[in-house]
Structures are given as C-alpha cells and as structure tokens.
PDB file of C-alpha atoms in Angstrom:
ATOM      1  CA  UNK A   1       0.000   0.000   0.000  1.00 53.00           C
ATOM      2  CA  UNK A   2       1.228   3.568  -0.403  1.00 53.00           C
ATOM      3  CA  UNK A   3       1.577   5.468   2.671  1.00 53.00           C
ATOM      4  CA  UNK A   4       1.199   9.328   2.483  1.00 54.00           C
ATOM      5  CA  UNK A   5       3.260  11.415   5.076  1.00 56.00           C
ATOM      6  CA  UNK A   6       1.372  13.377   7.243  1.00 56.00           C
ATOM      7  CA  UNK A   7       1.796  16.568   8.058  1.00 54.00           C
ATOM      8  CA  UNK A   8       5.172  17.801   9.104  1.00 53.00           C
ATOM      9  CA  UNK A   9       5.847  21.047  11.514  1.00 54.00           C
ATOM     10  CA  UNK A  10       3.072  22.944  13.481  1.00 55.00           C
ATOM     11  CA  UNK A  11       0.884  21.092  11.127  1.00 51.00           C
ATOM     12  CA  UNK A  12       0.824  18.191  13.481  1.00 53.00           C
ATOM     13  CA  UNK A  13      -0.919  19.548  16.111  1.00 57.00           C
ATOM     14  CA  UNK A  14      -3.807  19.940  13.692  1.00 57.00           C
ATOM     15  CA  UNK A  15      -4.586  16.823  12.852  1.00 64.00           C
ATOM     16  CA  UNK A  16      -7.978  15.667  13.236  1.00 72.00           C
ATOM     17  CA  UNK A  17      -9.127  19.546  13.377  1.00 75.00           C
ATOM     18  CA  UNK A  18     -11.725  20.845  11.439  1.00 83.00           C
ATOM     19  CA  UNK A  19     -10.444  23.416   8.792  1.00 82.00           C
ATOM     20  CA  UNK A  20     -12.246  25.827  10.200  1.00 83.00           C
ATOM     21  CA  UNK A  21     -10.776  26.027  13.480  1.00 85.00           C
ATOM     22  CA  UNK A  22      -7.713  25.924  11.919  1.00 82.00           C
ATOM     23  CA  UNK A  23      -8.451  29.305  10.047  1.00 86.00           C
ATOM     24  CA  UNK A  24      -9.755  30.852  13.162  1.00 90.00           C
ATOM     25  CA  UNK A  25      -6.343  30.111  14.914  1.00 85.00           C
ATOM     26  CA  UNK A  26      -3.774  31.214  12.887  1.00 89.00           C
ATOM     27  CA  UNK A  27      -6.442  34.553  12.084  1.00 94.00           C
ATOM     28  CA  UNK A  28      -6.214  34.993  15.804  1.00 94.00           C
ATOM     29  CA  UNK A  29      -2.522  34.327  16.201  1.00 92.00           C
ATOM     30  CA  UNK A  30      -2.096  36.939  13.194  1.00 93.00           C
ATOM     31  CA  UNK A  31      -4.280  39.869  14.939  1.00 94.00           C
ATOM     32  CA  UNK A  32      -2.444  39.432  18.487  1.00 93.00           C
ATOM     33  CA  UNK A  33       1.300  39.573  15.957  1.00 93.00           C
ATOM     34  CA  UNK A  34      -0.517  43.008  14.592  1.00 93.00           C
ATOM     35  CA  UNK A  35      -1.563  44.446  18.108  1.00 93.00           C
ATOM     36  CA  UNK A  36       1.483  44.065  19.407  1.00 93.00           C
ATOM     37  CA  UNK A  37       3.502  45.644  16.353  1.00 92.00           C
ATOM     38  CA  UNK A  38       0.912  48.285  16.615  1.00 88.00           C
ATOM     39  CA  UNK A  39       1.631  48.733  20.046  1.00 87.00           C
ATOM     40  CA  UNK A  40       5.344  49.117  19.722  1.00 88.00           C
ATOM     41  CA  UNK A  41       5.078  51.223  16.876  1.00 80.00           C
ATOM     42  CA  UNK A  42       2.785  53.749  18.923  1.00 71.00           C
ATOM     43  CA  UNK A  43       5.309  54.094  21.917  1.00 61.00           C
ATOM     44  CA  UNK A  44       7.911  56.914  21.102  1.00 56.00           C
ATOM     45  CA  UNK A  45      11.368  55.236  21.204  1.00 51.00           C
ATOM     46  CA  UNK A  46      14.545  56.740  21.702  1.00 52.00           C
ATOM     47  CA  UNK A  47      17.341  55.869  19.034  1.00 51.00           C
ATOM     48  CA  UNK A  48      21.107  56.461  19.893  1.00 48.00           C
ATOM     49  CA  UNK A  49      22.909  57.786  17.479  1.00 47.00           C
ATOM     50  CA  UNK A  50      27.191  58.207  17.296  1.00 50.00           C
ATOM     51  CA  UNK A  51      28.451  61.234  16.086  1.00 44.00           C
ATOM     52  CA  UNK A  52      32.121  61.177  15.834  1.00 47.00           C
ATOM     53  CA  UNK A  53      34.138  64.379  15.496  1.00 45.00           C
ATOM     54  CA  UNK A  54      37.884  64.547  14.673  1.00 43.00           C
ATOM     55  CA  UNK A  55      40.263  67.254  15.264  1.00 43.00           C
ATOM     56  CA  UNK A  56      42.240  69.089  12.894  1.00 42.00           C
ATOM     57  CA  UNK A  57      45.055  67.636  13.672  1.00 44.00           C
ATOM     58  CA  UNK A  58      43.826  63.884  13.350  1.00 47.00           C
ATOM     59  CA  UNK A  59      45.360  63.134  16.739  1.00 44.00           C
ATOM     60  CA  UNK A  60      42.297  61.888  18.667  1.00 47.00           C
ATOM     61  CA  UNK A  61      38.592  60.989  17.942  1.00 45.00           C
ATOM     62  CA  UNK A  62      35.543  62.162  20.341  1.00 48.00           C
ATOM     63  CA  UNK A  63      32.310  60.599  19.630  1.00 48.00           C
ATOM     64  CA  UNK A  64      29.200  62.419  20.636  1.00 47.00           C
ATOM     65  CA  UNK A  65      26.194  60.458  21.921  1.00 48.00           C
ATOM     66  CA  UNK A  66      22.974  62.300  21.229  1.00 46.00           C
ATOM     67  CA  UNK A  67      19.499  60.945  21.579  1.00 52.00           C
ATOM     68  CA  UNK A  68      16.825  61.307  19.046  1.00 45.00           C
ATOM     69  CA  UNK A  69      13.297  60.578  19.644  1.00 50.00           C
ATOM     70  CA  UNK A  70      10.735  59.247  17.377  1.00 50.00           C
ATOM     71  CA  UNK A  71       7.307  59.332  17.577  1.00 53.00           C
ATOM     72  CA  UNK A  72       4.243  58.651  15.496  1.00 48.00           C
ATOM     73  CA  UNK A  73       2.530  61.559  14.133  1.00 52.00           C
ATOM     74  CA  UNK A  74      -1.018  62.014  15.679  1.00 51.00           C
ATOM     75  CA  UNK A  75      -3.648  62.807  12.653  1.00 51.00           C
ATOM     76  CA  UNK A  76      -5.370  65.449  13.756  1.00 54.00           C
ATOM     77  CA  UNK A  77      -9.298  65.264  14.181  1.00 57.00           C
ATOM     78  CA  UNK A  78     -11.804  66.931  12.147  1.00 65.00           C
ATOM     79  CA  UNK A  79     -13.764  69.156  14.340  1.00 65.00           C
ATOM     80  CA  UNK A  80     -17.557  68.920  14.401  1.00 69.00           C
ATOM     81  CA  UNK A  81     -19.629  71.787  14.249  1.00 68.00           C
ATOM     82  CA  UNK A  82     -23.224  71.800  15.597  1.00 63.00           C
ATOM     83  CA  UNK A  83     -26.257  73.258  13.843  1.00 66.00           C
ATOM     84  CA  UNK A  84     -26.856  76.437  15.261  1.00 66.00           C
ATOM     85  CA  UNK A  85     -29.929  76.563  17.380  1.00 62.00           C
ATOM     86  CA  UNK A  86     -32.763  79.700  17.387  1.00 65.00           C
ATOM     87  CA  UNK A  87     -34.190  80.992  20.705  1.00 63.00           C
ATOM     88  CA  UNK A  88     -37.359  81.939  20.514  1.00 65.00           C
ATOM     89  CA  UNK A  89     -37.741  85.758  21.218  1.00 66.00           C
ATOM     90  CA  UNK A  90     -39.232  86.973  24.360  1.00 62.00           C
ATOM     91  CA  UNK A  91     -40.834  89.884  24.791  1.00 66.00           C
ATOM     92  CA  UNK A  92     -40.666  91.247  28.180  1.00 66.00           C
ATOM     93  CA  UNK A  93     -43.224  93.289  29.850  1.00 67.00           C
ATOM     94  CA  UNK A  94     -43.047  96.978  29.700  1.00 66.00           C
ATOM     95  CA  UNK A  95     -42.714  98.715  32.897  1.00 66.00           C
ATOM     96  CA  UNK A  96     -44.267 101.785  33.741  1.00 66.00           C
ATOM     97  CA  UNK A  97     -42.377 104.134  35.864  1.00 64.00           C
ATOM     98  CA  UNK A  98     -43.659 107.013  38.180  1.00 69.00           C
ATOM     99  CA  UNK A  99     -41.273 109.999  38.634  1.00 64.00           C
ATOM    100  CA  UNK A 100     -42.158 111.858  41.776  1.00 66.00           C
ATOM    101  CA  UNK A 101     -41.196 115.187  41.446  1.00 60.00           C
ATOM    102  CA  UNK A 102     -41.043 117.391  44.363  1.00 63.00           C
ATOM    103  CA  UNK A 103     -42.877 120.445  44.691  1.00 65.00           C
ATOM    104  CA  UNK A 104     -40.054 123.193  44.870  1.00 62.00           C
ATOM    105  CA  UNK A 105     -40.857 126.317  47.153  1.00 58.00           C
ATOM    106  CA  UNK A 106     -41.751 129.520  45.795  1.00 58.00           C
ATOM    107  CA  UNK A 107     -38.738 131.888  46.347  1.00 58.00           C
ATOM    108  CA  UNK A 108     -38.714 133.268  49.885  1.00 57.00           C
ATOM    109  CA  UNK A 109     -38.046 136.641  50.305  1.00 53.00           C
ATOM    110  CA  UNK A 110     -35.429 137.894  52.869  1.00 48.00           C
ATOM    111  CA  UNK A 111     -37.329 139.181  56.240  1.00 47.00           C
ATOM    112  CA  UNK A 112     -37.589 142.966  55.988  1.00 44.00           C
ATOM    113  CA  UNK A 113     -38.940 145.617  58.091  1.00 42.00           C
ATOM    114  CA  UNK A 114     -41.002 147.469  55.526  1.00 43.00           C
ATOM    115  CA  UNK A 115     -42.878 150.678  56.953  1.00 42.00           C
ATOM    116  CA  UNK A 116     -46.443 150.245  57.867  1.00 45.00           C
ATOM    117  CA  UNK A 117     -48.498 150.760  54.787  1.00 54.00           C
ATOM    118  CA  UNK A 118     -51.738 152.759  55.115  1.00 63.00           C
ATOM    119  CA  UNK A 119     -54.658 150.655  54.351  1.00 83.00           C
ATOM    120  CA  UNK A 120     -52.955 147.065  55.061  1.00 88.00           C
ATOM    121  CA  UNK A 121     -53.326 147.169  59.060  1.00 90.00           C
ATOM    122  CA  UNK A 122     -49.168 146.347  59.332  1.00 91.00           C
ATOM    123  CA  UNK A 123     -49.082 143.394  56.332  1.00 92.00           C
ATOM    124  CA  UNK A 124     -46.102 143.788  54.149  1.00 93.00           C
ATOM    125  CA  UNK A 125     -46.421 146.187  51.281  1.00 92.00           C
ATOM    126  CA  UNK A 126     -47.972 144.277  47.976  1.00 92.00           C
ATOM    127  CA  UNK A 127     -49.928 144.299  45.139  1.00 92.00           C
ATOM    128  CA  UNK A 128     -52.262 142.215  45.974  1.00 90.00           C
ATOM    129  CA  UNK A 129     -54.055 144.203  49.197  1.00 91.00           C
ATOM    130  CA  UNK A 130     -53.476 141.316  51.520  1.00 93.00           C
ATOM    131  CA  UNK A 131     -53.726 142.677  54.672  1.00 94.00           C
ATOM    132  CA  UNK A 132     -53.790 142.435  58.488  1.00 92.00           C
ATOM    133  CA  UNK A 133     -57.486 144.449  58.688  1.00 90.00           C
ATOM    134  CA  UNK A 134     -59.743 141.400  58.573  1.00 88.00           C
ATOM    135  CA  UNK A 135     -61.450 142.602  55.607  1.00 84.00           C
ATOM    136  CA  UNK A 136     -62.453 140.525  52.841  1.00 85.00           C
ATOM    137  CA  UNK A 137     -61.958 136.735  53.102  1.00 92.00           C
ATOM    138  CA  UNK A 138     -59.097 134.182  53.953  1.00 93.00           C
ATOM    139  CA  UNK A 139     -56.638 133.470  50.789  1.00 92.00           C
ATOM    140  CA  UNK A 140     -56.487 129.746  49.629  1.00 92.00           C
ATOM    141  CA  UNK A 141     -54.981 130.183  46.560  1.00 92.00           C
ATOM    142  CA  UNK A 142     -52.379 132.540  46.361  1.00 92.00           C
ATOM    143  CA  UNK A 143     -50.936 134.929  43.764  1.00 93.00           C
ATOM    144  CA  UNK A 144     -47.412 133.060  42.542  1.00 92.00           C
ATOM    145  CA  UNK A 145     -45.416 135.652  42.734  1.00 93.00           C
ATOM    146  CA  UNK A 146     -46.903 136.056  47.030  1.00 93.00           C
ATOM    147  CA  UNK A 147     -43.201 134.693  48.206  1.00 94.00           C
ATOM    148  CA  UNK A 148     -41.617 137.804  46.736  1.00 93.00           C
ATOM    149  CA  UNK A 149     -43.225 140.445  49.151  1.00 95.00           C
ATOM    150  CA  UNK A 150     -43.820 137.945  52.043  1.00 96.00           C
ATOM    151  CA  UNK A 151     -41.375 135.967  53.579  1.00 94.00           C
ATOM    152  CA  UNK A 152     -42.411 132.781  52.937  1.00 95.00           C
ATOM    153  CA  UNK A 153     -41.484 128.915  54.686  1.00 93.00           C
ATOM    154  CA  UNK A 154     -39.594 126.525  52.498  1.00 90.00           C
ATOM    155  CA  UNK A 155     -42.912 124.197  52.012  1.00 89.00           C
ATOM    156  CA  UNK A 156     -45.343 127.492  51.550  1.00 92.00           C
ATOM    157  CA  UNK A 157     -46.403 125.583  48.085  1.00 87.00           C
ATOM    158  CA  UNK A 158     -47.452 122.732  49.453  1.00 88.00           C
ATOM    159  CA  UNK A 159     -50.057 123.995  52.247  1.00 85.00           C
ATOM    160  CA  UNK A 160     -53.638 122.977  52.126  1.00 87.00           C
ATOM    161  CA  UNK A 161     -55.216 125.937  54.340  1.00 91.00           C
ATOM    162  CA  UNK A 162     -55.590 129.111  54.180  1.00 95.00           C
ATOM    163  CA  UNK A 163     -52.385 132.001  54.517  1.00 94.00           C
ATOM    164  CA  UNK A 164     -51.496 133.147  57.868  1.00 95.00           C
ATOM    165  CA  UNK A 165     -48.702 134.741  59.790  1.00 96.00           C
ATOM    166  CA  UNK A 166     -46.696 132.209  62.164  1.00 95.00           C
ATOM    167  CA  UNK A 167     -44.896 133.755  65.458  1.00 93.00           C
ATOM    168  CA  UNK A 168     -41.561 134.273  64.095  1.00 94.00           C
ATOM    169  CA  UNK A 169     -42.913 136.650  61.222  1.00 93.00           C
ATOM    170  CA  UNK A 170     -42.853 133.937  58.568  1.00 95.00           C
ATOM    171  CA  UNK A 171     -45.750 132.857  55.982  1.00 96.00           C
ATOM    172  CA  UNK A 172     -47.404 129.806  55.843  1.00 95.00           C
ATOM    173  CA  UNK A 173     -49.920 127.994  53.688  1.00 93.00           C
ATOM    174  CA  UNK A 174     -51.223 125.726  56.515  1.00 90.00           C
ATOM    175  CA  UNK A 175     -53.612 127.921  58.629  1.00 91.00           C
ATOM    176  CA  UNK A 176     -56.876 126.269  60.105  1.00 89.00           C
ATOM    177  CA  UNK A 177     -55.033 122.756  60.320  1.00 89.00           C
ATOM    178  CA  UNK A 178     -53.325 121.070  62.921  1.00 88.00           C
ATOM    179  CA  UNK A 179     -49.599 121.702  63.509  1.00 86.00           C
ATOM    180  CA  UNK A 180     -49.604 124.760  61.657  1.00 87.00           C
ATOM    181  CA  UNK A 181     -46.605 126.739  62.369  1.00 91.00           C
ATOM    182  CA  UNK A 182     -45.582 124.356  64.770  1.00 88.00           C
ATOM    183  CA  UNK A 183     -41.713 124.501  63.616  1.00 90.00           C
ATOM    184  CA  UNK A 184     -42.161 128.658  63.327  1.00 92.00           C
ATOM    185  CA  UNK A 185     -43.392 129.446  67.046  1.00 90.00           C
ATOM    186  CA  UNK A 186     -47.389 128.824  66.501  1.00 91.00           C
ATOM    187  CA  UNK A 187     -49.454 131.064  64.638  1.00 91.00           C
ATOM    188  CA  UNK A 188     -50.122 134.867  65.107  1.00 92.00           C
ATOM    189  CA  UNK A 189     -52.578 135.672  62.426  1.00 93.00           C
ATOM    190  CA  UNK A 190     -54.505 134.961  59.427  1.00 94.00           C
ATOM    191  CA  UNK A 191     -53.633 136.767  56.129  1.00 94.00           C
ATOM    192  CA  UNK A 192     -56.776 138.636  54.473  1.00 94.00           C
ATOM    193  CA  UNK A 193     -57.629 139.599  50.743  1.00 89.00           C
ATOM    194  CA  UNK A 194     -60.339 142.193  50.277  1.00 78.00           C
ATOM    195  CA  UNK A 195     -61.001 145.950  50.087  1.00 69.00           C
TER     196      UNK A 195
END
C-alpha cells in the first residue's frame, strides 16, 4: 500500500481539526502579531545615534552620543460643528415708571422791616391788598409771585389751608389745620384779601 506522510511542523498539532478552526487560529494568532507591532510602533522610542568628530590635527577621535526621539505623528481630528440653534424671542413686559417730582418752594423773600403801609393794618407792602385788617376773606390760593413780598417757609407751596402769619414773622400755607406753624413758634394771624 502507499503510505502518504502526514503533516510535518506545526501542522501536526492539527490533525484531526476541522479546517475551520484551523483558520480561526492562525487569524487569531495573526491579529495578536498586529496588536502588538501596533503597540510598539505607537510608543515613542529613543534611538542612539554616534556622532564622531575629529580634530584638525587627526590626533584623537571624540564621539558624541545624542538621543533622538521618534514618535508617530497624531492625525489630527476633524472638528464637528453643531447646527446652530434659534431661541425663541421673548418679549418682556413693559414697565411703567412714576417719577415723583417734588414740589419746589416759591422763592422766599429775605425778612424785611417794611414801613407800615396805610390801608394794610401792618401786612407787608404788595400788590395784591393782603392785609392784616380782617377785611375781605381768607386766601387759599395765592398769587405766585406772594413769596416775593412775604417771607415765605420753604414748604409754603405745598399747604392745604388758608395764609397766615406764624410767630416768628414767617408765611405759611397751613392755617386752620393742625400743627400749623408748629416749627415757626405757633401762629399769630390769618392773612386777608379784600377791600
């Protein structure tokens, strides 16, 4: 009979093994050869590398050692860009603001003696005929141009009674009402307008 030789090498220990799990062996011994040459190749190494130098004269020889290291280039990544996104608008509510503005004082007039005026019972000289006498009736709303004969208190404009004299000589817009001329000595008396 003829005899035919088996299989000689690393064959041997595949006999009696399906084909296929042959294949899958040596594809898996090939991928673990390929990781690790991947993984050496990855690693920067250092190389050594002799430089020798010689003098001008020839009479000695000094080698250099210098180190040179390789790498593998990184391939740089493409960046990614994001569709840009739309907030919707808001409309925020519009706020009404108040602006207080504070009543300013007529313009006092410095306290003078004026001479008694014939006809206003000892009021200050005016225009107007407001007077000490009693004739005529109380004045609510005065003329605004008052704080330039009389010598008006720094909140005159912003009295709700009727005009009157306070202690110290000073006008007021508060007479009739409680507190009036309480900061000026009380009150001394009420202003008239009449004939």
């Amino acid at each position: 009979p003829v005899t035919t030789p088996g299989p000689v090498g690393p064959w041997r220990r595949f006999r009696g093994t399906p084909v296929w799990l042959q294949a899958l062996s040596w594809t898996i011994a090939v991928l673990l050869v390929l990781v690790i040459i991947g993984a050496l190749a990855g690693s920067p190494s250092k190389k050594t590398v002799g430089v020798s130098t010689a003098t001008s004269l020839g009479a000695e020889t000094t080698t250099t050692t210098a180190e040179v290291s390789t790498s593998v280039p990184v391939v740089a990544s493409t960046p990614i860009t994001l569709p840009a996104t739309t907030l919707p608008a808001t409309t925020l509510p519009v706020t009404t603001v108040r602006t207080t503005v504070p009543r300013t004082a007529p313009p006092t007039a410095p306290a003078t003696t004026a001479p008694t005026v014939a006809g206003l019972c000892g009021a200050p000289a005016n225009p107007f005929g407001y007077n000490f006498c009693g004739r005529g009736t109380f004045i609510t709303s005065p003329n605004p141009s008052t704080c330039s004969y009389f010598n008006c208190i720094a909140n005159f404009g912003n009295g709700i009674g009727y005009m009157e004299e306070c202690a110290d000589a000073t006008y007021s817009m508060s007479g009739g009402r409680q507190g009036s001329c309480s900061h000026h000595g009380g009150d001394k008396q009420p202003v008239f307008s009449g004939p």
